[in-house]
Coordinates of C-alpha atoms in Angstrom, one line a residue:
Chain A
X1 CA 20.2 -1.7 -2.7
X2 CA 17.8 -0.3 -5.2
X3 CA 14.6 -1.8 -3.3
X4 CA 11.7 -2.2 -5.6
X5 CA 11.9 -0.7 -9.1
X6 CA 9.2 -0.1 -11.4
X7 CA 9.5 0.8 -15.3
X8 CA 8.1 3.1 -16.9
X9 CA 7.5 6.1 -14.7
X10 CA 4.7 7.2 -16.7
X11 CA 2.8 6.3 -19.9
X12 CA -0.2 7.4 -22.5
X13 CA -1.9 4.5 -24.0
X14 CA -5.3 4.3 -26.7
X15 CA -8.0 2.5 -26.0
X16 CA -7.3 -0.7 -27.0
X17 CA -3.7 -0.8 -27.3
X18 CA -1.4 -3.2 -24.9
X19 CA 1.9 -2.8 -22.5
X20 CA 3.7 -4.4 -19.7
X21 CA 4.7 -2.8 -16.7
X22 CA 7.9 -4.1 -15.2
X23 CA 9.0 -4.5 -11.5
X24 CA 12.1 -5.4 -10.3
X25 CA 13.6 -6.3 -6.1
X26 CA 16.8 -6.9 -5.4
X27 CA 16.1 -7.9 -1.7
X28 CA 15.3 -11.8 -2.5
X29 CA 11.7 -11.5 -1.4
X30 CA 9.7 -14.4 -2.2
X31 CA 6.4 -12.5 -2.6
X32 CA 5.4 -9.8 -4.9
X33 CA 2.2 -7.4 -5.6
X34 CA 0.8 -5.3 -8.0
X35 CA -2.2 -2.8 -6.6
X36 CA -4.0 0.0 -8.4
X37 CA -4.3 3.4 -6.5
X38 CA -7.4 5.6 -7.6
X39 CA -8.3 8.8 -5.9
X40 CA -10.7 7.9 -2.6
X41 CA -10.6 4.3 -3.1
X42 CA -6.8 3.3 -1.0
X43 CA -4.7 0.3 -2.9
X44 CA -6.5 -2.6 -4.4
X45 CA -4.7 -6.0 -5.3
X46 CA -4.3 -6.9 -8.2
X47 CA -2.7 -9.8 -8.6
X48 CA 0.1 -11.3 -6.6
X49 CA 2.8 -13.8 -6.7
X50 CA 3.7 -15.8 -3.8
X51 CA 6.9 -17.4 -5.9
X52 CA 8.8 -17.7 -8.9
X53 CA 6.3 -19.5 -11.8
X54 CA 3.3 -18.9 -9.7
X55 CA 0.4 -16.5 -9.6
X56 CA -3.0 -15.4 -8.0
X57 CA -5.9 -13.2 -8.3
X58 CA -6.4 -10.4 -6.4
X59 CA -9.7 -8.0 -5.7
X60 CA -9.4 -6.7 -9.0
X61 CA -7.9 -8.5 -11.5
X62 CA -9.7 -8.2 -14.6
X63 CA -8.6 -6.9 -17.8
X64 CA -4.7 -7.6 -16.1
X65 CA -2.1 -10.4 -16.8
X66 CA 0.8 -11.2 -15.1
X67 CA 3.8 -13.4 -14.7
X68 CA 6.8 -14.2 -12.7
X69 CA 9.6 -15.8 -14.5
X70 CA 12.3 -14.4 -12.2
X71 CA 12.1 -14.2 -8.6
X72 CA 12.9 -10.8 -8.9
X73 CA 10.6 -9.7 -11.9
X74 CA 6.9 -9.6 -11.9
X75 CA 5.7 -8.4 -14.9
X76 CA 1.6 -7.2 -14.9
X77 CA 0.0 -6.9 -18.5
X78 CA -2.5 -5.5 -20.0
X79 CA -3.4 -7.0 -23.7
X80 CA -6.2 -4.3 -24.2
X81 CA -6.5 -1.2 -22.5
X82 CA -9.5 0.6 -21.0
X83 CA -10.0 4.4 -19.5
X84 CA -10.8 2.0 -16.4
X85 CA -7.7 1.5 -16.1
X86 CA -6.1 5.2 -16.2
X87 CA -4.4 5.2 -12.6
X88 CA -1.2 4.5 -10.8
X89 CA 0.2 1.3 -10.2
X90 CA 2.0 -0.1 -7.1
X91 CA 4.4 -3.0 -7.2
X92 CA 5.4 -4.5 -3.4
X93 CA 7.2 -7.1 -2.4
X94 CA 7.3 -8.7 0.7
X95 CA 8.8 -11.7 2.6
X96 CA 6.1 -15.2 3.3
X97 CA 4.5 -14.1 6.8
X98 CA 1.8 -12.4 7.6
X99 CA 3.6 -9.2 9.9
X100 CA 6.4 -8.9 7.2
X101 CA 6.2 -5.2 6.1
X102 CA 5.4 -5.1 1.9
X103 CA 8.3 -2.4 0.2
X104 CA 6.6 -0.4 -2.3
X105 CA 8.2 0.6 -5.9
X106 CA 7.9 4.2 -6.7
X107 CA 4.7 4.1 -9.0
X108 CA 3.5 4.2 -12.7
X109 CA 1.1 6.3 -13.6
X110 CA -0.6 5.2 -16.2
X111 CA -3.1 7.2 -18.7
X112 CA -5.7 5.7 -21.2
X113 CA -7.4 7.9 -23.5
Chain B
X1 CA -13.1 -10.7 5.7
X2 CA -10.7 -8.1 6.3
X3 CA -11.6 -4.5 5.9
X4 CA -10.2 -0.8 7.2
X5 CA -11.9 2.0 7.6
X6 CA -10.2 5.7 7.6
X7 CA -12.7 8.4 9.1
X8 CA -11.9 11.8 7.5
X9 CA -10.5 11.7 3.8
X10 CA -8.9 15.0 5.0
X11 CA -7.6 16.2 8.1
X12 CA -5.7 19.7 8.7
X13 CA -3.8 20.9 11.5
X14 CA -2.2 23.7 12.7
X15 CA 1.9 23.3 13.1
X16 CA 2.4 22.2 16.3
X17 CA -0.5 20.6 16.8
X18 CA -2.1 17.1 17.6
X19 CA -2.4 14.8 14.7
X20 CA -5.0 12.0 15.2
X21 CA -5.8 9.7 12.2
X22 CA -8.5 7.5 12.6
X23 CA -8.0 3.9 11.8
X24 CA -11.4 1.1 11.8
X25 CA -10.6 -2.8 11.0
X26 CA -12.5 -5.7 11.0
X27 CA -11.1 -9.3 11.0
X28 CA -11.9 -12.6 11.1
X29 CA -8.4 -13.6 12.3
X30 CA -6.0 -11.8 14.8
X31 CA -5.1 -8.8 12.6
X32 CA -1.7 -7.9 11.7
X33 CA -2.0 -4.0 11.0
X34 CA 0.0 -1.1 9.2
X35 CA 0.2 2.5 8.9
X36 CA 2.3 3.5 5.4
X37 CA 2.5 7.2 4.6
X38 CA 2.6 8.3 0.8
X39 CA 4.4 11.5 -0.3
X40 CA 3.3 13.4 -3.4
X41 CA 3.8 11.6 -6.5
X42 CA 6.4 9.1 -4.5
X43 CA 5.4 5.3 -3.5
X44 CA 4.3 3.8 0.2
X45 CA 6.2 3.9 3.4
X46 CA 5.9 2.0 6.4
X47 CA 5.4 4.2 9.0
X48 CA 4.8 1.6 11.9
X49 CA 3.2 -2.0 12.2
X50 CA 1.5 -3.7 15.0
X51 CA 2.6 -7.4 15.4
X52 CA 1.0 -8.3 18.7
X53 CA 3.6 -7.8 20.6
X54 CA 2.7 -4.4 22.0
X55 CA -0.2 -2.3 21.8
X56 CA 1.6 0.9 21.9
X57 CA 3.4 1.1 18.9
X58 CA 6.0 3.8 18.1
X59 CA 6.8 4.5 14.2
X60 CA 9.2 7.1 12.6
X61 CA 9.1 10.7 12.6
X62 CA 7.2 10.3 16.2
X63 CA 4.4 8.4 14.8
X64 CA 3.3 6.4 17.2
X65 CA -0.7 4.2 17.4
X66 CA -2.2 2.1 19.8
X67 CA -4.0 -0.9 19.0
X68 CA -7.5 -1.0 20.8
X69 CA -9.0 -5.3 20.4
X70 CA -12.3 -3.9 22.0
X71 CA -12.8 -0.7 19.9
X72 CA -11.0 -2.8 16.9
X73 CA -9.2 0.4 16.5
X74 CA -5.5 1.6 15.6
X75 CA -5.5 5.2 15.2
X76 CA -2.2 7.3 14.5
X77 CA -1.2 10.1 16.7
X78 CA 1.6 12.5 16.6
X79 CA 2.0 14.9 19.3
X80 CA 3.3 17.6 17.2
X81 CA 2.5 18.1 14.0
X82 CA 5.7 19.9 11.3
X83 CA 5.2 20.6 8.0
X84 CA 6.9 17.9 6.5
X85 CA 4.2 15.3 7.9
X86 CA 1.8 16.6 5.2
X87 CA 1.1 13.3 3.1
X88 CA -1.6 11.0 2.4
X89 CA -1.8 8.1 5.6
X90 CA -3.1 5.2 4.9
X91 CA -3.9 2.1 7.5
X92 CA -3.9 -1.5 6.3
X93 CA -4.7 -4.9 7.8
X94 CA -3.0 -8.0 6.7
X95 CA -4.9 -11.2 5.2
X96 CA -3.6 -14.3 5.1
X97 CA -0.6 -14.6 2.0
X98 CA 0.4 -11.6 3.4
X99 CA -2.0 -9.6 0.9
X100 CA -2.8 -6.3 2.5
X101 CA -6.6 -4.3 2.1
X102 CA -6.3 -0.9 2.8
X103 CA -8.4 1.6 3.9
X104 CA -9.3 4.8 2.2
X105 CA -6.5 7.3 2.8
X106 CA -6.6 10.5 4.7
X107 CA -5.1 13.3 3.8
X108 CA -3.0 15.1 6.4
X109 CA -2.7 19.4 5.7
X110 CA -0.2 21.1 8.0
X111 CA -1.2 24.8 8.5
X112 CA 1.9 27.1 9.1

């Protein structure tokens, strides 16, 4: 099993310009996560999925789409990008209940100049 | 409202040493909590979970926390500290739809 997969690795962007991030699990999870990581500040939500076709905000979702057309995708957007949003991005996925532990995808760091 | 707080963004030991990471939550609902360590430039991983089954909990690599409801504490201990347990720690409570805050992060420096 590949657990949680996350393409690219690593990316330059412009202001302004757009991309998709991409996460893949292959362990049939019904819930999935993307979270930002900047220096001092832990994981923040982002947005999360709690099953195929359906979405949620979390802490920090502006400036970020996202959609889950697979149970095993969940795709996080962003249409125009900001040097807020240089940092490295998380995707988890996790089963329903609370104590489940969330599997985390290896990171993309992400750089907007 | 859920909320962790880490005290010490770094903490450095000597090999062979105590580790003691300091863990903080507040919740409005019986907290589920979790320890995940994160190795340089590699993603999260669970290092040991409290449930409410026990309050001692014991993790991998001989991690181990106990979960204090009066001091609303879970700090992470390791009797002896190698240098291969030099990562970033961070704790995390649980919210309901299983959407985790997390605190801060310490950083753990193993002195040879």
């Amino acid at each position: 099993n590949a657990g949680v997969t996350q393409t690219p690795k690593f990316r330059v962007l412009k202001t302004g310009q757009s991309m998709t991030l991409l996460c893949a699990q292959d362990m049939n999870h019904e819930y999935m996560y993307w979270y930002r990581q900047d220096p001092g500040m832990g994981l923040r939500l982002i947005h999360y999925s709690v099953g195929e076709g359906t979405t949620a905000k979390g802490e920090v979702p502006d400036g970020y789409n996202v959609s889950r057309l697979k149970k095993q995708n969940f795709l996080l957007g962003l249409e125009s990008a900001a040097p807020s949003q240089t940092s490295v991005y998380f995707c988890a996925s996790s089963r329903p209940t609370r104590q489940e532990t969330q599997y985390f995808g290896p990171g993309t760091r992400l750089l907007v100049l | 409202a859920q909320s962790v707080t880490q005290l010490g963004s770094h903490v450095s030991v000597s090999e062979g040493a105590l580790v003691l990471l300091r863990c903080n939550y507040s919740s409005s609902v019986p907290p589920y909590l979790f320890w995940y360590v994160q190795y340089p430039n590699q993603g999260l991983q669970l290092l040991l979970k409290y449930t409410s089954a026990a309050t001692l909990v014991k993790g991998i690599n001989g991690f181990e926390a106990e979960f204090k409801k009066s001091e609303t504490s879970f700090h992470l201990t390791k009797p002896s500290a190698h240098m291969s347990d030099a990562a970033e720690y961070f704790c995390a409570v649980s919210q309901y739809g299983n959407k985790l805050v997390f605190g801060a992060g310490t950083i753990l420096r193993v002195k040879s």
